[in-house]
GROMACS .gro file of C-alpha atoms in nm:
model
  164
    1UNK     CA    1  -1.548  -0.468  -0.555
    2UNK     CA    2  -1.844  -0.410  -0.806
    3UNK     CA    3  -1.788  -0.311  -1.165
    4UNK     CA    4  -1.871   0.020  -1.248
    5UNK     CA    5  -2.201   0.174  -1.404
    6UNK     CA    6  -2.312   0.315  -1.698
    7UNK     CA    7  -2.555   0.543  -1.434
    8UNK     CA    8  -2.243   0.739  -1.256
    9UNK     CA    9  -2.056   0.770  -1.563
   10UNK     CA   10  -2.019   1.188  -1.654
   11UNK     CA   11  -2.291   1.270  -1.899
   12UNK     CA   12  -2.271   1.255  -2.288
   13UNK     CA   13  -1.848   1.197  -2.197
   14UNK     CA   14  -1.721   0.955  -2.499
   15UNK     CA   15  -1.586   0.664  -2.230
   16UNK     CA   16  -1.419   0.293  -2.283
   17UNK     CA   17  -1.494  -0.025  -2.113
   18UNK     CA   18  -1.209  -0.165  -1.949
   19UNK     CA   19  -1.145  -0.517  -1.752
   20UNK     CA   20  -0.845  -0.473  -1.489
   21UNK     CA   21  -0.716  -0.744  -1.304
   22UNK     CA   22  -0.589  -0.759  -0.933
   23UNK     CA   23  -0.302  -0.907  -0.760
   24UNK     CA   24  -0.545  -1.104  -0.576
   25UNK     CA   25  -0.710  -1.246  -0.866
   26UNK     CA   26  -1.001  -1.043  -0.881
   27UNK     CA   27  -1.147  -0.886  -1.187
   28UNK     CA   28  -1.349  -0.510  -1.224
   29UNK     CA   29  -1.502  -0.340  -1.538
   30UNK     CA   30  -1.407  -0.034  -1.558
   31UNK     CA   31  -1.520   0.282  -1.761
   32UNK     CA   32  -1.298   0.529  -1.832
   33UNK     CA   33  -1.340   0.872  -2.006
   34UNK     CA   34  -1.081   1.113  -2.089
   35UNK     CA   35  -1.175   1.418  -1.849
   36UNK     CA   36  -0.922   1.556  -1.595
   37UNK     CA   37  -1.092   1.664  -1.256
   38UNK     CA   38  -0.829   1.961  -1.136
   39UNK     CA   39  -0.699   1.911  -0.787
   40UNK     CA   40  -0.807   2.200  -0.547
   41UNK     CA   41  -0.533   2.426  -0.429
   42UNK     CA   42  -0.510   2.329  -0.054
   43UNK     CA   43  -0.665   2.040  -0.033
   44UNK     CA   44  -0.563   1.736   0.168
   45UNK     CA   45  -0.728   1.372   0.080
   46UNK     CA   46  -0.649   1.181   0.380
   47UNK     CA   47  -0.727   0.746   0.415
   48UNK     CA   48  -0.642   0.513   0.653
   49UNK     CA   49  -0.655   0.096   0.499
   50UNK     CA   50  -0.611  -0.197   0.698
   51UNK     CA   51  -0.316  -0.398   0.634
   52UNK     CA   52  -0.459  -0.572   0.357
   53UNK     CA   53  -0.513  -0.183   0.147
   54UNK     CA   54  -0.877  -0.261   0.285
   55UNK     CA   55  -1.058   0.151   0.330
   56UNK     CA   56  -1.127   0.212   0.708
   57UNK     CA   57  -1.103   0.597   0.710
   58UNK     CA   58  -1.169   0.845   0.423
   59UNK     CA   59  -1.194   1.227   0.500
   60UNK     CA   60  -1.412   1.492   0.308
   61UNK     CA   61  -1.189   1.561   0.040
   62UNK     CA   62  -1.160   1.193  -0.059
   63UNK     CA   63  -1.508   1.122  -0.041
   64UNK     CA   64  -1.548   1.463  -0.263
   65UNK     CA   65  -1.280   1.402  -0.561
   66UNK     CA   66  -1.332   1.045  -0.596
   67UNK     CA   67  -1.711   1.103  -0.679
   68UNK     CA   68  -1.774   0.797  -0.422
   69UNK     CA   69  -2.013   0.872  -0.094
   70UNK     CA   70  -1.779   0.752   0.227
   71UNK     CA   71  -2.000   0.443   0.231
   72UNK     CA   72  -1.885   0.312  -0.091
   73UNK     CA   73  -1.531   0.363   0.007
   74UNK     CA   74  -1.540   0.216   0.348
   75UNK     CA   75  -1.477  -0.160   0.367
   76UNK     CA   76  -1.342  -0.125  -0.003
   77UNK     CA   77  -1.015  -0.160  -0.125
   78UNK     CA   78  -0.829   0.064  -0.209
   79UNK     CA   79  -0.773  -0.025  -0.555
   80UNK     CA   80  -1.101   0.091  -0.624
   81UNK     CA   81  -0.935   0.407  -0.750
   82UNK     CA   82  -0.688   0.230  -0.975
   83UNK     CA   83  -0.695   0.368  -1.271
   84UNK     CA   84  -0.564   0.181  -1.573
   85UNK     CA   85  -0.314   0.370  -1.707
   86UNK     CA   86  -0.095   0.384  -1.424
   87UNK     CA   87   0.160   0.084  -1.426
   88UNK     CA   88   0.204  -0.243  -1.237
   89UNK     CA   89   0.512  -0.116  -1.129
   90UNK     CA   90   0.415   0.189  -0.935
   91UNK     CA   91   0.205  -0.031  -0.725
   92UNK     CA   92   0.468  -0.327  -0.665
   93UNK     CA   93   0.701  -0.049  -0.556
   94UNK     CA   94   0.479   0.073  -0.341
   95UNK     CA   95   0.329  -0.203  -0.124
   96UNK     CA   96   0.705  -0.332  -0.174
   97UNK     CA   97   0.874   0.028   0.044
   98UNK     CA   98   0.540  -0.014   0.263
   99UNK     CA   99   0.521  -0.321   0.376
  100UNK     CA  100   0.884  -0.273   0.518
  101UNK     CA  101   0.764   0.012   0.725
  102UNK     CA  102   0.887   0.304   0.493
  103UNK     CA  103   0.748   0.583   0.409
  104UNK     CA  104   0.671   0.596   0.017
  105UNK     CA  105   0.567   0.871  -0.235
  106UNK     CA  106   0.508   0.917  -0.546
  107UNK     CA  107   0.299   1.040  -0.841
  108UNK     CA  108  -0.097   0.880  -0.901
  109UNK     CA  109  -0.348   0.861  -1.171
  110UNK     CA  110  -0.710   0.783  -1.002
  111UNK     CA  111  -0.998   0.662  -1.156
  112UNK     CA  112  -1.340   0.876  -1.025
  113UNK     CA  113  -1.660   0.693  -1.009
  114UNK     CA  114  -1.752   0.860  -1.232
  115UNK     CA  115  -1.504   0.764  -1.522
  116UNK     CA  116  -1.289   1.062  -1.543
  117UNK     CA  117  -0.951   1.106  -1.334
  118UNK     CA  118  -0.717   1.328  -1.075
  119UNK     CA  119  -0.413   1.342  -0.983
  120UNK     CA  120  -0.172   1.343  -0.676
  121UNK     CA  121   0.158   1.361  -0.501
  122UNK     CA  122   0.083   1.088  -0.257
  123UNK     CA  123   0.237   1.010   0.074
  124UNK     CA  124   0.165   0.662   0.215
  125UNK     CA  125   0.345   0.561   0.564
  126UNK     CA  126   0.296   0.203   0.750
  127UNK     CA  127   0.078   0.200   1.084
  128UNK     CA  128   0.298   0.014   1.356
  129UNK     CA  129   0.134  -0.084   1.693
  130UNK     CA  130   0.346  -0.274   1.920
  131UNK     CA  131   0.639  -0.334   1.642
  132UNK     CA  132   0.367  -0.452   1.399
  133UNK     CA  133   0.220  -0.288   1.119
  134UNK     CA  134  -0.155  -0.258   1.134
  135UNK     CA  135  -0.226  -0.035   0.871
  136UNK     CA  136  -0.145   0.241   0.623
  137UNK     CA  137  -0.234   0.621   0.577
  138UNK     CA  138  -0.233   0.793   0.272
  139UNK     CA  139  -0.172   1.225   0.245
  140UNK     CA  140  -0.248   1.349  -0.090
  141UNK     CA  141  -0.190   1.636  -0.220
  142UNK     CA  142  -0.169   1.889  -0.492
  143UNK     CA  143   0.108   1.785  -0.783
  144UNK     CA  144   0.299   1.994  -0.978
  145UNK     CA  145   0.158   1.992  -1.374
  146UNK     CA  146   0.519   1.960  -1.494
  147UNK     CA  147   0.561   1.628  -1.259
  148UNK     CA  148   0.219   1.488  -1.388
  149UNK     CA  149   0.328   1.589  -1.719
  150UNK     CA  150   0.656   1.379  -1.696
  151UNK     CA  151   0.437   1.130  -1.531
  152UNK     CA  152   0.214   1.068  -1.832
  153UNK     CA  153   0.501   0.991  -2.073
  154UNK     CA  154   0.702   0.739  -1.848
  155UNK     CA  155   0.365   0.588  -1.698
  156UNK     CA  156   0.295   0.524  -2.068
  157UNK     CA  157   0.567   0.380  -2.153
  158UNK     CA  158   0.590   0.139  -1.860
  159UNK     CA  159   0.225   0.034  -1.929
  160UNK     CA  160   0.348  -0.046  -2.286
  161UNK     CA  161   0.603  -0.264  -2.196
  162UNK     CA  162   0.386  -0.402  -1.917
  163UNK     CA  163   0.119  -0.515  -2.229
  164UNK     CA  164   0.373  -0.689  -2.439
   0.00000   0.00000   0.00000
């Protein structure tokens, strides 16, 4: 995963420059502004990962509101869209409900290429072949302001205890 670029950042937008750290080890620098991209009424973002989160499908809309072309995105993982203000937590939980084959969902902060952000109600279920899981897909959709809203309060707050 490369760091990102001054070059796709949104023009003139004030950002900060970030260094996040993976489960795997793994470190990115990040640059993050403050603008919101809105989340088109009816839009689906649809992604398929292999079992290790790695990108092996991403349709239109995915390729469109992350600001990444598909080949950026393919082969990637998906944490490329991690964006640092959503907590440790949210992820653990996550892979955790996956990873046992259940179906999880749940609120998400993404980081464009770009710098600035969207967010979604995402839906992520397990791929099983032959009583195996090979992979995961990921719906996302539309959420309500008022659930982002409460989202950007108690993500803070878990981030804060998270950096302490």
């Amino acid at each position: 995963m490369t760091d990102m670029s001054e070059a796709d950042l949104v023009p003139a937008a004030p950002h900060r420059a970030l260094t996040l750290s993976y489960h795997d080890g793994r470190t990115r620098r990040v640059l993050v502004n403050d603008q919101e991209v809105p989340y088109p009424d009816g839009m689906l973002i649809v992604s398929r990962t292999d079992s290790a989160g790695i990108i092996t499908h991403a349709n239109q809309a995915f390729v469109d509101m992350s600001g990444y072309a598909r080949d950026e995105l393919i082969g990637e993982s998906h944490c490329i869209l991690r964006h640092p203000d959503m907590p440790t937590a949210a992820f653990h939980d996550l892979w955790d409900t996956v990873k046992r084959g259940a179906k999880w969902q749940g609120y998400v902060k993404n980081l464009r290429k770009d710098g600035a952000h969207y967010w979604v109600f995402a839906t992520a279920i397990p791929n099983v072949r032959e009583g195996r899981v090979v992979g995961y897909t990921s719906v996302r959709r539309k959420p309500s302001r008022a659930k982002v809203n409460d989202c950007i309060a108690h993500y803070a707050r878990l981030r804060s205890e998270e950096l302490k």
